[in-house]
Amino acid sequence: MYKSTSKTEVSTFKEDVGIKMPIESTSSATSSLNPNEGDKGLKRTLKARHLTMISIGGVVGQGLFLSSGANLAKAGPAGLLVAYAIIGFIVFWIAVELGEMAAYIPISGSFTVYCRRFVDKSFGTIIGYNYWACWSIIVAVELVAIPLVMRFWTDVVPDWAWSGIFLILMFCMNLYGARGWGEAEYWFSLIKIICVIVFVIVGCLTSGGVIGGTVYGFKYWKDPGAFSNGVLGVINALVLAALSMTGTDIVGVSAGESANPRKAIPQAVKTVFIRIIFIYILSVFVMGMLIPWNDPHNLSMTGRDVTVSPFTMVFQLAGLKGADSVVNAVILITFISCGNSGMYVTTRTLCALANEGIAHKKLAYVNKRGVPIYSLICTSAVSLVCFFTSWIPGNALFMVLASLAGVAGLITWFAIAFSHYRFRKAMIVQGKDLNQLPYIAPGHPYMNLISIGACAVIILISGWSYFVPADPIGLVGSYGGLVIALGGYIILRIWKKTKLIPLEEIDLDTGVRYFSIEELDAEKEELKNETFWQKLIAAII
């Protein structure tokens, strides 16, 4: 549990580029979790370049490369753009709100901590387990998706075998700690970003008839149409669009393992806008130009054997010999990468829950490499659900898991926006100077309220089309997670008799990362020595 520092503790401040930053206090008072001393055995080996690259492409996986085909079928090309624009708008504000809290109080697996300290202990507990479940499901979803990609080359090997092979691979990659994970994801992310850039360029050239020999333009917007199912189609596409963009929050989870969160986290948050526009919006725009929404190769509940990634289909249309196989290989890498990131996130979240005293204490154990090994084993065990793919026909399991993960992601975003709203209110009520914050999120409180309302509305209407006619699979995917989370919160709150924490009692001191005068001077000197081009790149991203 977290223990508040003394209210009378006095910290000195130092002017640093016009911003007051906390300097290491000379007070003897200590917190139960002091970020300056490491986060319960986790290693601070993630550099700014790791967080920046990972924040752009680290969690881009099957949500974009495969599920976008399902969304195209649900909403049509124009509906797909609308759905991604709505979710992208929400994600941007969630990212900046999280960035403010994570830069100030950088703790690994931060969601549970923020929700328990700024809202309600029961609320934080449920959100922590919801987030763990979300990413555990995402790992399983990636493992379920991998056999669909492998079918492009061969259907001789059973699906469960492919899932098992890559589950072992992801497990082994996570045994090397944060530095090993960060380095692997840096290069994986770079490959994915290059793939998306090439995809957009090739797609535009193919649409214009420059390559491929056929002019597409916007002909599929006319026939079979820009919207496949009107407004209802857009609503149906929102959850899978949310799944595609789930992962912005990974910056907060990895904050405790960042060498300099005050610098790295704001820098990573600034890249979210680039990620939304250039990776998601442009990609789905190109898909809509070249692939009709009624193409049988788009992901659906049925037709497992014919499912092909929209990215692969676009390169096939371009007529570039062998390019489709290369792209399919890159897509395989993206699934491995996203599953690898998911496994990292879940182990840190479960470790944080254990450190908070709301999971078995064994799960908090961290080995010499800085890996919460028992949390890793527990998470890997949940991913074994992927082995059911061989006995469930069509893509039903995949679609249910994807919907559950998407809704769980929306619940997490709701919690982040609400936690930040109360965090900032507590700063004002307790007379804290906002200039202490390494990064200040714009738009408070209006964007908090809009984000909270938007997430709640999307969750409630996500399964609207599954009521008439009744579709049990769709209803379970849309509302199963919500019912469990809401029911669990009500039961836990009654059982533990917890209440909303008054703003004046919220702990805003424990876990703040303090910096010595020498560290701040060194950083200031580093800024002075940056070249013009380095400063320009930093300003852009």
Tab-separated table of C-alpha atoms in Angstrom, residues 114-293:
chain	number	residue	atom	x	y	z
A	114	TYR	CA	-3.637	6.621	-9.906
A	115	CYS	CA	-7.189	5.275	-9.678
A	116	ARG	CA	-6.771	4.076	-6.094
A	117	ARG	CA	-5.184	7.324	-4.933
A	118	PHE	CA	-7.175	9.896	-6.890
A	119	VAL	CA	-10.621	8.226	-7.046
A	120	ASP	CA	-11.431	5.230	-4.847
A	121	LYS	CA	-9.497	2.127	-3.760
A	122	SER	CA	-12.175	-0.249	-5.040
A	123	PHE	CA	-12.313	1.626	-8.345
A	124	GLY	CA	-8.533	1.340	-8.718
A	125	THR	CA	-8.585	-2.368	-7.936
A	126	ILE	CA	-11.181	-3.117	-10.605
A	127	ILE	CA	-9.465	-0.905	-13.193
A	128	GLY	CA	-6.166	-2.648	-12.462
A	129	TYR	CA	-7.638	-6.081	-13.073
A	130	ASN	CA	-9.608	-4.785	-16.063
A	131	TYR	CA	-6.393	-3.471	-17.597
A	132	TRP	CA	-4.571	-6.714	-16.899
A	133	ALA	CA	-7.453	-8.666	-18.468
A	134	CYS	CA	-7.509	-6.270	-21.443
A	135	TRP	CA	-3.902	-6.893	-22.353
A	136	SER	CA	-4.026	-10.590	-21.499
A	137	ILE	CA	-6.866	-10.855	-24.011
A	138	ILE	CA	-4.905	-8.794	-26.550
A	139	VAL	CA	-1.991	-11.236	-26.258
A	140	ALA	CA	-4.447	-14.086	-26.881
A	141	VAL	CA	-5.978	-12.161	-29.814
A	142	GLU	CA	-2.555	-11.727	-31.420
A	143	LEU	CA	-1.872	-15.444	-30.972
A	144	VAL	CA	-5.251	-16.279	-32.519
A	145	ALA	CA	-4.501	-13.924	-35.431
A	146	ILE	CA	-1.083	-15.399	-36.210
A	147	PRO	CA	-2.481	-18.642	-37.735
A	148	LEU	CA	-4.697	-16.498	-40.006
A	149	VAL	CA	-1.539	-14.855	-41.360
A	150	MET	CA	0.333	-18.142	-41.674
A	151	ARG	CA	-2.496	-19.546	-43.822
A	152	PHE	CA	-1.316	-17.191	-46.558
A	153	TRP	CA	1.675	-19.516	-47.013
A	154	THR	CA	0.469	-22.900	-45.756
A	155	ASP	CA	-2.487	-24.614	-44.115
A	156	VAL	CA	-0.663	-27.844	-43.287
A	157	VAL	CA	0.301	-26.825	-39.730
A	158	PRO	CA	-2.659	-26.736	-37.287
A	159	ASP	CA	-3.596	-23.358	-35.804
A	160	TRP	CA	-2.869	-24.387	-32.214
A	161	ALA	CA	0.703	-25.316	-33.161
A	162	TRP	CA	1.406	-21.852	-34.624
A	163	SER	CA	-0.121	-20.209	-31.537
A	164	GLY	CA	1.990	-22.381	-29.223
A	165	ILE	CA	5.242	-21.681	-31.083
A	166	PHE	CA	4.780	-17.922	-30.966
A	167	LEU	CA	3.562	-17.954	-27.347
A	168	ILE	CA	6.876	-19.557	-26.359
A	169	LEU	CA	8.754	-16.979	-28.458
A	170	MET	CA	6.987	-14.045	-26.763
A	171	PHE	CA	7.582	-15.565	-23.329
A	172	CYS	CA	11.314	-15.916	-24.015
A	173	MET	CA	11.571	-12.336	-25.312
A	174	ASN	CA	10.079	-11.055	-22.059
A	175	LEU	CA	12.635	-12.957	-19.978
A	176	TYR	CA	15.300	-10.378	-20.890
A	177	GLY	CA	13.802	-7.514	-18.870
A	178	ALA	CA	12.789	-3.987	-19.796
A	179	ARG	CA	15.974	-3.157	-21.739
A	180	GLY	CA	15.702	-6.263	-23.916
A	181	TRP	CA	11.984	-5.673	-24.473
A	182	GLY	CA	12.549	-1.988	-25.198
A	183	GLU	CA	15.315	-2.653	-27.720
A	184	ALA	CA	13.301	-5.357	-29.518
A	185	GLU	CA	10.204	-3.150	-29.651
A	186	TYR	CA	12.237	-0.199	-30.896
A	187	TRP	CA	13.237	-2.113	-34.022
A	188	PHE	CA	9.855	-3.837	-34.386
A	189	SER	CA	8.175	-0.432	-34.213
A	190	LEU	CA	10.554	0.976	-36.811
A	191	ILE	CA	9.699	-1.895	-39.193
A	192	LYS	CA	5.964	-1.327	-38.679
A	193	ILE	CA	6.215	2.416	-39.267
A	194	ILE	CA	8.205	1.891	-42.485
A	195	CYS	CA	5.624	-0.688	-43.597
A	196	VAL	CA	2.745	1.748	-43.031
A	197	ILE	CA	4.550	4.535	-44.909
A	198	VAL	CA	5.243	2.230	-47.871
A	199	PHE	CA	1.648	0.956	-47.714
A	200	VAL	CA	0.220	4.483	-47.945
A	201	ILE	CA	2.525	5.445	-50.838
A	202	VAL	CA	1.903	2.219	-52.791
A	203	GLY	CA	-1.830	2.436	-52.063
A	204	CYS	CA	-2.096	6.000	-53.403
A	205	LEU	CA	-0.093	5.102	-56.535
A	206	THR	CA	-2.283	2.024	-57.084
A	207	SER	CA	-5.484	4.021	-56.592
A	208	GLY	CA	-4.337	6.534	-59.213
A	209	GLY	CA	-3.410	3.794	-61.685
A	210	VAL	CA	0.304	4.621	-61.651
A	211	ILE	CA	1.033	0.999	-60.750
A	212	GLY	CA	-1.199	-2.034	-61.051
A	213	GLY	CA	-2.757	-0.934	-64.340
A	214	THR	CA	-6.195	-0.015	-62.920
A	215	VAL	CA	-7.535	3.358	-61.777
A	216	TYR	CA	-9.564	2.922	-58.562
A	217	GLY	CA	-9.988	6.423	-57.168
A	218	PHE	CA	-13.200	6.483	-55.144
A	219	LYS	CA	-15.182	4.015	-57.226
A	220	TYR	CA	-15.865	1.763	-54.228
A	221	TRP	CA	-17.334	4.747	-52.407
A	222	LYS	CA	-20.052	4.711	-55.094
A	223	ASP	CA	-20.407	0.974	-55.604
A	224	PRO	CA	-20.963	-0.822	-53.234
A	225	GLY	CA	-21.117	2.502	-51.336
A	226	ALA	CA	-19.400	4.759	-48.792
A	227	PHE	CA	-21.415	3.376	-45.857
A	228	SER	CA	-22.251	-0.319	-45.528
A	229	ASN	CA	-24.837	0.106	-42.781
A	230	GLY	CA	-25.288	3.835	-42.134
A	231	VAL	CA	-24.866	5.191	-38.615
A	232	LEU	CA	-25.259	1.701	-37.149
A	233	GLY	CA	-22.227	0.547	-39.118
A	234	VAL	CA	-20.123	3.358	-37.664
A	235	ILE	CA	-21.265	2.414	-34.138
A	236	ASN	CA	-20.364	-1.224	-34.779
A	237	ALA	CA	-16.884	-0.197	-35.927
A	238	LEU	CA	-16.032	1.910	-32.861
A	239	VAL	CA	-15.015	-0.961	-30.563
A	240	LEU	CA	-12.559	-2.554	-33.006
A	241	ALA	CA	-11.234	0.925	-33.818
A	242	ALA	CA	-10.645	1.372	-30.078
A	243	LEU	CA	-8.836	-1.975	-30.014
A	244	SER	CA	-6.594	-0.772	-32.859
A	245	MET	CA	-5.555	2.295	-30.858
A	246	THR	CA	-5.330	0.608	-27.468
A	247	GLY	CA	-1.774	0.936	-26.244
A	248	THR	CA	-1.297	4.680	-25.952
A	249	ASP	CA	-1.410	3.986	-22.222
A	250	ILE	CA	1.729	1.851	-22.424
A	251	VAL	CA	3.736	5.020	-21.739
A	252	GLY	CA	2.175	5.168	-18.274
A	253	VAL	CA	2.794	1.495	-17.561
A	254	SER	CA	6.490	1.743	-18.469
A	255	ALA	CA	7.014	5.069	-16.654
A	256	GLY	CA	8.630	3.420	-13.626
A	257	GLU	CA	11.280	1.827	-15.839
A	258	SER	CA	12.184	5.017	-17.683
A	259	ALA	CA	15.587	6.500	-16.916
A	260	ASN	CA	14.251	10.078	-17.122
A	261	PRO	CA	10.419	10.166	-17.206
A	262	ARG	CA	10.341	13.969	-16.841
A	263	LYS	CA	11.857	14.236	-20.319
A	264	ALA	CA	10.942	10.931	-22.001
A	265	ILE	CA	7.212	10.758	-21.245
A	266	PRO	CA	6.209	14.217	-22.589
A	267	GLN	CA	8.340	13.525	-25.662
A	268	ALA	CA	6.557	10.186	-26.191
A	269	VAL	CA	3.111	11.716	-25.663
A	270	LYS	CA	3.751	14.302	-28.386
A	271	THR	CA	4.104	11.498	-30.932
A	272	VAL	CA	0.541	10.260	-30.390
A	273	PHE	CA	-0.880	12.808	-32.834
A	274	ILE	CA	1.548	11.564	-35.503
A	275	ARG	CA	0.538	7.990	-34.769
A	276	ILE	CA	-3.183	8.731	-35.098
A	277	ILE	CA	-2.946	10.708	-38.359
A	278	PHE	CA	-0.182	8.968	-40.271
A	279	ILE	CA	-0.588	5.388	-39.090
A	280	TYR	CA	-4.333	4.984	-38.600
A	281	ILE	CA	-6.253	7.642	-40.536
A	282	LEU	CA	-4.161	7.474	-43.712
A	283	SER	CA	-4.049	3.662	-43.626
A	284	VAL	CA	-7.815	3.185	-43.418
A	285	PHE	CA	-8.311	5.895	-46.042
A	286	VAL	CA	-6.141	3.944	-48.492
A	287	MET	CA	-7.946	0.684	-47.636
A	288	GLY	CA	-11.288	2.306	-48.398
A	289	MET	CA	-10.117	3.382	-51.838
A	290	LEU	CA	-8.844	-0.031	-52.930
A	291	ILE	CA	-10.944	-2.635	-51.106
A	292	PRO	CA	-14.764	-2.791	-51.308
A	293	TRP	CA	-16.490	-3.339	-48.008
